[in-house]
Short mmCIF file of C-alpha atoms in Angstrom, two decimals:
data_model
loop_
_atom_site.label_atom_id
_atom_site.label_comp_id
_atom_site.label_asym_id
_atom_site.label_seq_id
_atom_site.Cartn_x
_atom_site.Cartn_y
_atom_site.Cartn_z
CA MET A 21 0.00 0.00 0.00
CA ILE A 22 1.41 3.39 -1.02
CA ASP A 23 0.87 6.00 1.69
CA VAL A 24 -0.11 9.19 -0.11
CA ALA A 25 -1.16 11.12 3.00
CA SER A 26 1.56 10.53 5.58
CA SER A 27 2.18 14.24 6.18
CA VAL A 28 -1.43 15.45 5.84
CA ARG A 29 -3.10 17.01 8.87
CA LEU A 30 -6.89 16.67 8.89
CA VAL A 31 -9.71 19.17 9.25
CA ASP A 32 -12.66 17.35 10.82
CA GLN A 33 -15.36 19.40 9.14
CA TYR A 34 -18.23 17.99 11.20
CA CYS A 35 -18.21 16.38 14.62
CA HIS A 36 -19.59 16.74 18.14
CA GLY A 37 -17.89 17.02 21.49
CA VAL A 38 -16.81 14.05 23.59
CA LEU A 39 -18.40 12.95 26.84
CA ARG A 40 -16.76 14.26 29.99
CA THR A 41 -17.97 11.35 32.16
CA GLU A 42 -16.71 7.83 32.70
CA LEU A 43 -18.57 5.28 30.58
CA GLY A 44 -19.87 1.84 31.41
CA LEU A 45 -20.09 -0.93 28.84
CA GLY A 46 -23.73 -0.19 28.02
CA THR A 47 -23.22 3.51 27.39
CA PHE A 48 -20.06 2.91 25.38
CA GLU A 49 -21.81 0.35 23.17
CA ALA A 50 -24.85 2.60 22.69
CA LEU A 51 -22.56 5.28 21.25
CA LEU A 52 -20.92 2.83 18.84
CA GLY A 53 -24.01 2.41 16.68
CA ALA A 54 -27.54 3.56 15.99
CA GLY A 55 -30.56 1.89 17.54
CA ALA A 56 -30.05 -1.14 19.76
CA PRO A 57 -28.34 -4.48 19.15
CA ALA A 58 -30.33 -7.68 19.36
CA THR A 59 -30.47 -9.37 22.75
CA GLY A 60 -27.25 -11.24 23.37
CA THR A 61 -25.33 -9.35 20.67
CA THR A 62 -23.11 -6.29 20.70
CA PHE A 63 -22.29 -3.23 18.60
CA PHE A 64 -18.66 -4.26 18.91
CA ASP A 65 -19.60 -6.83 16.26
CA THR A 66 -19.93 -4.19 13.53
CA GLN A 67 -17.46 -2.64 11.12
CA THR A 68 -17.20 0.36 13.46
CA GLY A 69 -16.71 -1.86 16.50
CA PHE A 70 -13.94 -3.83 14.82
CA ALA A 71 -12.29 -0.59 13.72
CA VAL A 72 -12.29 0.69 17.31
CA ARG A 73 -10.54 -2.50 18.41
CA ARG A 74 -8.05 -2.18 15.54
CA TRP A 75 -7.02 1.45 15.88
CA CYS A 76 -7.66 2.59 19.46
CA PRO A 77 -5.96 0.08 21.82
CA PRO A 78 -2.39 0.99 20.72
CA LEU A 79 -3.07 4.62 21.68
CA LEU A 80 -3.83 3.43 25.23
CA GLY A 81 -0.87 1.04 25.43
CA LEU A 82 -2.66 -2.17 24.41
CA GLU A 83 -2.34 -4.59 21.50
CA PRO A 84 -4.62 -4.11 18.48
CA HIS A 85 -7.79 -6.21 18.48
CA CYS A 86 -7.73 -6.77 22.24
CA PRO A 87 -11.07 -7.90 23.78
CA PRO A 88 -13.56 -5.09 24.50
CA ALA A 89 -13.50 -5.82 28.24
CA HIS A 90 -9.72 -5.37 28.35
CA TYR A 91 -9.93 -2.16 26.38
CA LEU A 92 -12.63 -0.63 28.59
CA ALA A 93 -10.74 -1.66 31.73
CA ARG A 94 -7.66 0.16 30.47
CA ARG A 95 -9.80 3.16 29.60
CA ARG A 96 -11.15 3.30 33.18
CA GLU A 97 -7.64 2.87 34.58
CA LEU A 98 -6.41 5.93 32.70
CA GLY A 99 -9.52 7.98 33.46
CA VAL A 100 -11.78 9.73 30.99
CA ALA A 101 -9.61 12.86 30.65
CA GLU A 102 -6.32 11.08 30.02
CA ALA A 103 -7.86 8.48 27.72
CA GLY A 104 -9.56 11.22 25.74
CA ARG A 105 -6.34 13.21 25.48
CA ARG A 106 -4.37 10.22 24.19
CA LEU A 107 -7.05 9.26 21.70
CA LEU A 108 -7.67 12.74 20.28
CA ARG A 109 -3.95 13.44 19.97
CA GLY A 110 -3.56 10.21 18.02
CA THR A 111 -6.00 11.21 15.28
CA GLY A 112 -3.84 13.50 13.17
CA ILE A 113 -6.67 16.03 13.25
CA ASP A 114 -5.49 19.62 13.25
CA THR A 115 -8.87 21.40 13.38
CA TYR A 116 -12.26 20.31 14.70
CA LEU A 117 -15.50 21.97 13.56
CA VAL A 118 -17.86 21.15 16.42
CA ASP A 119 -21.67 21.06 16.32
CA THR A 120 -22.64 22.40 19.74
CA GLY A 121 -26.32 21.58 19.29
CA PRO A 122 -26.79 18.17 20.96
CA ALA A 123 -27.79 18.13 24.61
CA GLY A 124 -25.75 16.18 27.12
CA ASP A 125 -22.46 16.36 28.96
CA LEU A 126 -20.36 16.96 25.86
CA ALA A 127 -17.15 18.94 25.74
CA GLY A 128 -17.31 22.21 23.84
CA PRO A 129 -14.96 23.33 21.06
CA GLY A 130 -12.43 24.83 23.46
CA GLU A 131 -12.20 21.64 25.52
CA VAL A 132 -11.87 19.49 22.40
CA ALA A 133 -9.10 21.74 21.11
CA GLU A 134 -7.19 21.57 24.39
CA ALA A 135 -7.52 17.80 24.74
CA GLY A 136 -6.51 17.20 21.13
CA ALA A 137 -3.72 19.83 21.01
CA ALA A 138 -5.57 21.21 18.00
CA HIS A 139 -7.80 24.07 16.90
CA ALA A 140 -11.60 24.08 17.08
CA ARG A 141 -14.46 26.23 15.80
CA GLU A 142 -18.18 26.17 16.50
CA ILE A 143 -20.98 25.02 14.19
CA VAL A 144 -24.36 26.47 15.23
CA ARG A 145 -27.42 24.25 14.96
CA LEU A 146 -30.29 26.28 13.52
CA GLU A 147 -33.17 24.47 15.23
CA LEU A 148 -31.61 24.88 18.66
CA LEU A 149 -30.95 28.56 17.97
CA ALA A 150 -34.61 29.07 17.03
CA GLU A 151 -35.78 27.26 20.18
CA GLN A 152 -33.58 29.44 22.37
CA VAL A 153 -34.96 32.58 20.72
CA ALA A 154 -38.55 31.37 21.09
CA ASP A 155 -38.04 30.77 24.81
CA THR A 156 -37.02 34.40 25.33
CA SER A 157 -39.47 36.11 22.95
CA GLY A 158 -42.94 37.07 24.10
CA THR A 159 -44.64 37.74 20.77
CA VAL A 160 -44.48 36.55 17.19
CA GLU A 161 -43.09 39.89 16.07
CA SER A 162 -40.33 39.87 18.69
CA PHE A 163 -39.53 36.21 17.89
CA LEU A 164 -39.04 36.87 14.18
CA ALA A 165 -36.98 40.00 14.81
CA ASN A 166 -34.88 38.28 17.47
CA LEU A 167 -34.39 35.23 15.25
CA ALA A 168 -32.99 37.33 12.42
CA GLU A 169 -30.68 39.08 14.88
CA ALA A 170 -29.57 35.78 16.44
CA VAL A 171 -28.70 34.26 13.06
CA HIS A 172 -26.80 37.39 12.10
CA GLY A 173 -24.93 37.36 15.42
CA ALA A 174 -24.03 33.68 15.17
CA ALA A 175 -22.71 34.21 11.65
CA GLY A 176 -20.15 36.59 13.09
CA SER A 177 -18.52 33.99 15.33
CA ALA A 178 -19.40 30.50 14.07
CA VAL A 179 -17.80 28.78 11.11
CA ALA A 180 -21.05 27.27 9.76
CA PHE A 181 -24.70 26.58 10.41
CA THR A 182 -26.12 23.07 10.49
CA THR A 183 -29.67 21.77 10.30
CA VAL A 184 -31.08 18.35 11.09
CA ALA A 185 -34.54 18.90 9.66
CA ALA A 186 -33.97 20.61 6.33
CA ALA A 187 -34.20 17.44 4.28
CA SER A 188 -37.44 16.26 5.86
CA GLY A 189 -39.34 19.51 6.22
CA GLY A 190 -37.32 22.60 5.41
CA ALA A 191 -36.11 22.08 1.85
CA ALA A 192 -37.26 18.75 0.44
CA GLY A 193 -40.75 20.07 -0.34
CA ASP A 194 -41.12 23.65 -1.52
CA PRO A 195 -37.57 24.96 -2.02
CA GLU A 196 -38.52 28.66 -2.21
CA PRO A 197 -38.58 30.99 0.83
CA PRO A 198 -42.05 31.37 2.37
CA GLY A 199 -43.91 34.70 2.34
CA PRO A 200 -44.17 37.00 5.40
CA ARG A 201 -47.82 36.14 6.16
CA GLU A 202 -47.10 32.43 5.92
CA VAL A 203 -44.11 32.81 8.24
CA ARG A 204 -46.07 34.76 10.86
CA GLY A 205 -48.83 32.15 10.90
CA ALA A 206 -46.32 29.32 11.32
CA ALA A 207 -44.45 31.20 14.05
CA ASP A 208 -47.68 31.85 15.94
CA ARG A 209 -48.58 28.15 15.88
CA TRP A 210 -45.13 27.00 16.91
CA ILE A 211 -44.66 29.48 19.74
CA ALA A 212 -47.94 28.24 21.22
CA ALA A 213 -46.73 24.65 20.88
CA ARG A 214 -43.29 25.59 22.25
CA GLN A 215 -44.87 26.58 25.57
CA ALA A 216 -45.64 22.88 25.98
CA GLY A 217 -42.11 21.91 24.99
CA GLY A 218 -42.75 21.38 21.29
CA PRO A 219 -39.65 21.11 19.04
CA LEU A 220 -39.35 22.98 15.78
CA THR A 221 -40.96 20.79 13.12
CA ASP A 222 -43.14 23.21 11.15
CA PRO A 223 -41.93 23.03 7.51
CA VAL A 224 -42.77 26.68 6.81
CA LEU A 225 -40.78 27.93 9.78
CA LEU A 226 -37.93 25.55 8.95
CA ARG A 227 -37.79 26.96 5.43
CA HIS A 228 -37.79 30.51 6.80
CA LEU A 229 -35.00 29.63 9.22
CA LEU A 230 -32.99 27.96 6.49
CA TRP A 231 -33.35 30.88 4.10
CA THR A 232 -32.40 33.30 6.89
CA ALA A 233 -29.19 31.32 7.31
CA ILE A 234 -28.62 31.28 3.55
CA ALA A 235 -28.80 35.08 3.54
CA SER A 236 -25.96 35.23 6.09
CA GLY A 237 -23.48 33.82 3.58
CA LEU A 238 -22.12 31.30 6.09
CA PRO A 239 -21.89 27.68 4.82
CA VAL A 240 -24.96 25.60 5.70
CA GLN A 241 -24.51 21.90 6.53
CA MET A 242 -27.58 19.81 5.77
CA HIS A 243 -28.12 16.44 7.45
CA LEU A 244 -29.56 14.07 4.88
CA GLY A 245 -31.09 11.55 7.27
CA VAL A 246 -32.17 8.31 5.63
CA GLY A 247 -33.57 9.84 2.45
CA ASP A 248 -32.06 10.17 -0.99
CA PRO A 249 -30.25 13.52 -1.46
CA VAL A 250 -32.00 13.92 -4.82
CA ARG A 251 -34.89 15.36 -2.77
CA LEU A 252 -32.76 18.47 -2.29
CA ALA A 253 -32.11 19.12 -5.98
CA GLY A 254 -34.78 21.82 -6.08
CA PHE A 255 -33.30 23.61 -3.08
CA ALA A 256 -29.81 23.35 -4.57
CA ALA A 257 -31.10 24.95 -7.77
CA ALA A 258 -32.94 27.69 -5.83
CA THR A 259 -29.82 28.64 -3.86
CA ALA A 260 -27.37 28.55 -6.76
CA GLY A 261 -25.53 31.79 -7.33
CA LEU A 262 -26.37 33.30 -3.92
CA GLY A 263 -22.85 32.92 -2.52
CA THR A 264 -23.69 30.39 0.20
CA ASP A 265 -22.22 26.89 0.11
CA LEU A 266 -24.28 23.82 1.04
CA VAL A 267 -22.56 20.79 2.57
CA LEU A 268 -24.47 17.49 2.47
CA LEU A 269 -23.83 15.51 5.64
CA HIS A 270 -24.11 11.79 6.34
CA GLY A 271 -25.41 10.58 2.98
CA TYR A 272 -24.63 6.88 3.43
CA PRO A 273 -26.03 4.62 1.97
CA HIS A 274 -26.98 7.26 -0.62
CA HIS A 275 -23.40 8.48 -0.92
CA ARG A 276 -23.40 8.19 -4.70
CA SER A 277 -26.47 10.44 -4.97
CA ALA A 278 -24.84 13.00 -2.66
CA ALA A 279 -21.68 12.92 -4.78
CA ARG A 280 -23.72 13.37 -7.95
CA LEU A 281 -25.59 16.36 -6.50
CA ALA A 282 -22.25 17.89 -5.53
CA SER A 283 -21.04 17.43 -9.09
CA GLU A 284 -24.04 19.27 -10.56
CA TYR A 285 -23.99 22.49 -8.50
CA PRO A 286 -20.89 24.64 -7.87
CA HIS A 287 -21.99 25.52 -4.32
CA VAL A 288 -22.84 21.98 -3.17
CA TYR A 289 -20.31 19.77 -1.36
CA ALA A 290 -20.47 16.22 -0.01
CA ASP A 291 -19.23 14.87 3.32
CA LEU A 292 -17.12 11.70 3.38
CA GLY A 293 -17.43 11.03 7.12
CA PRO A 294 -19.73 8.29 8.44
CA ALA A 295 -19.94 6.67 4.99
CA LEU A 296 -16.38 5.50 5.62
CA THR A 297 -16.63 4.98 9.37
CA ARG A 298 -19.66 2.71 9.06
CA THR A 299 -18.13 0.58 6.36
CA GLY A 300 -14.81 0.06 8.14
CA ALA A 301 -12.72 -2.50 6.29
CA ARG A 302 -14.80 -1.85 3.16
CA ALA A 303 -14.26 1.93 3.26
CA ALA A 304 -11.85 1.95 0.33
CA GLY A 305 -14.59 0.62 -1.94
CA VAL A 306 -17.03 3.30 -0.78
CA LEU A 307 -14.45 6.06 -1.23
CA ALA A 308 -13.74 4.85 -4.77
CA GLU A 309 -17.46 4.99 -5.56
CA ILE A 310 -17.69 8.60 -4.37
CA LEU A 311 -14.59 9.60 -6.34
CA GLU A 312 -16.22 8.23 -9.50
CA LEU A 313 -18.91 10.92 -9.35
CA ALA A 314 -17.78 14.08 -7.56
CA PRO A 315 -14.98 16.47 -8.52
CA PHE A 316 -12.21 16.12 -6.00
CA GLY A 317 -12.60 19.73 -4.90
CA LYS A 318 -16.16 19.03 -3.69
CA LEU A 319 -15.45 16.35 -1.04
CA LEU A 320 -14.71 16.95 2.65
CA PHE A 321 -13.41 14.68 5.40
CA SER A 322 -15.24 14.42 8.69
CA SER A 323 -15.44 11.90 11.50
CA GLY A 324 -19.06 12.67 12.38
CA ALA A 325 -18.03 11.54 15.87
CA ARG A 326 -20.23 12.13 18.89
CA GLY A 327 -19.52 11.26 22.51
CA LEU A 328 -16.62 8.83 22.05
CA PRO A 329 -13.12 10.10 21.18
CA GLU A 330 -12.66 6.61 19.72
CA LEU A 331 -14.94 7.65 16.86
CA HIS A 332 -12.64 10.55 16.03
CA VAL A 333 -9.76 8.08 15.89
CA VAL A 334 -11.66 5.59 13.76
CA GLY A 335 -12.90 8.27 11.38
CA ALA A 336 -9.40 9.64 10.84
CA ARG A 337 -7.60 6.30 10.57
CA ILE A 338 -10.13 4.72 8.23
CA PHE A 339 -10.09 7.81 6.03
CA HIS A 340 -6.29 7.76 5.88
CA ASP A 341 -6.23 4.02 5.16
CA ALA A 342 -8.92 4.26 2.47
CA MET A 343 -7.13 7.12 0.71
CA SER A 344 -3.86 5.20 0.67
CA ARG A 345 -5.54 2.07 -0.65
CA VAL A 346 -7.52 3.85 -3.38
CA LEU A 347 -5.21 6.67 -4.47
CA GLY A 348 -2.07 4.67 -3.73
CA GLY A 349 -3.48 1.80 -5.76
CA TRP A 350 -3.97 4.08 -8.75
CA VAL A 351 -0.37 5.26 -8.37
CA ARG A 352 0.88 1.67 -8.23
CA GLU A 353 -1.08 0.84 -11.38
CA GLY A 354 0.35 3.85 -13.20
CA ALA A 355 -3.04 5.55 -13.61
CA TRP A 356 -2.06 8.49 -11.39
CA ALA A 357 1.21 10.25 -10.67
CA ARG A 358 2.17 10.15 -7.00
CA SER A 359 2.31 13.95 -6.87
CA ASP A 360 -1.32 14.14 -8.04
CA ALA A 361 -2.40 11.52 -5.50
CA GLU A 362 -0.75 13.45 -2.68
CA ARG A 363 -2.32 16.71 -3.86
CA VAL A 364 -5.82 15.21 -4.00
CA ALA A 365 -5.33 13.57 -0.60
CA GLY A 366 -4.50 17.00 0.82
CA MET A 367 -7.63 18.49 -0.77
CA LEU A 368 -9.96 15.86 0.71
CA ALA A 369 -8.26 15.84 4.10
CA ALA A 370 -8.08 19.57 4.75
CA GLY A 371 -7.69 21.85 1.76
CA ASN A 372 -11.31 21.80 0.62
CA ALA A 373 -12.57 22.42 4.16
CA ARG A 374 -10.17 25.32 4.67
CA ARG A 375 -11.47 26.91 1.47
CA VAL A 376 -15.19 26.35 2.17
CA TYR A 377 -15.07 27.53 5.78
CA GLY A 378 -12.46 30.25 5.36
CA LEU A 379 -9.98 28.59 7.72
CA THR A 380 -6.41 29.79 7.95
CA ALA A 381 -3.77 27.11 7.45
CA VAL A 382 -1.46 26.72 10.45
#
C-alpha cells in the first residue's frame, strides 16, 4: 500500500464534542451504533466496533484487536480525561469543527481543542438557535426580529450553520422561501406549541430559518437523514448563485447520490465522514465509488463523531487508510502520478474544508 497522505493534517469538518464522564459498557456500546443491538449481541460486532478494536488500543498502550472488556478496563484505569487526550492526539486532526447543538455532557470546542492539542471552531445548529430565541421572545413579532438578529450574530462567530430537519421539512418540499404572512402564521402556531415543549418541526418555519441562514453567507450543513439527497435538488437549484455553500452531511447509503448532486452544483459539497466509518474494512470501496462521481474539490473529510473520542480516531484512521488504498493503488497501477495523489489527498483531508469555511492554514 502506497501511503499518499503521511504528512497530511486533517480538518474534521463535522463532529460533536466528547463525553466528559466515565462510561460503562452499556453507554459505550450505545454510542458505537444507531438503535439497539439484538439481545445477546453487541455493537462491537460491527465494522465500526472492529475498527475501534483495531485502531484505538495501541493509543492506550494495548495490543490491536484486544477484547472489548480489556480495552474498557484500560480506559477506566487511565480515566476519561487522560484516555480522551491520548485518543484525540492520536488522530492526526489539526482542526475540529464542532456542532454544539446536541444536549448532554459533551465537551465544547475549546475543551476538544485543548484535549486534542488542535484548533476548534463552532458550528451552530439552527433548530436549537430558534428554540432558544422562542423561549425568550414574548410575541411573534419579537420572535421573528430576534431570530434574524440571532442568526446574524451567530454568523459573526461560528464557522457554519447546520440543520437536522432541512431534508425532511425545510427544503425537500417547496424549495422557495415562504412569504411573510405564511411565516407569521407558522411562528404563531409554533410558539404556542413551544410553551408545551414542542420542538421545531413546522416546515414553513424551517424553510424561513434555512433561508435566513442562507442570507448570512455562512456555509450551511444539511443532514440528509435516511432519504435520498435527490430530494434536495430543487433547493440546490434555488440557492445557486447566492454565494452560500451547502454541505451534504451523512449521505450513506446514498453516498453516490450525494456525490452526484455535488457534481451538478458549484456551491454543493459532499461529506465523506460516516460513509467510511460505518463501512470500516470496506471503506476503500465506498471512497472509490464517491470519487467516481464528484470532482475532487467538492469532497470533505469528517469523522461525524459524537460522545466517544474513539470515533474521532476511527474516522481519521479509516479515512487515511482508504485514501492510501484507493489513491495509492492508482499510483501503483500507473493511472495516477504520485504527486497528483498526494495533492488530491490533501484536498480531501483539509484543503477543501479550509477553502469552504475560510480557515487559515497553520
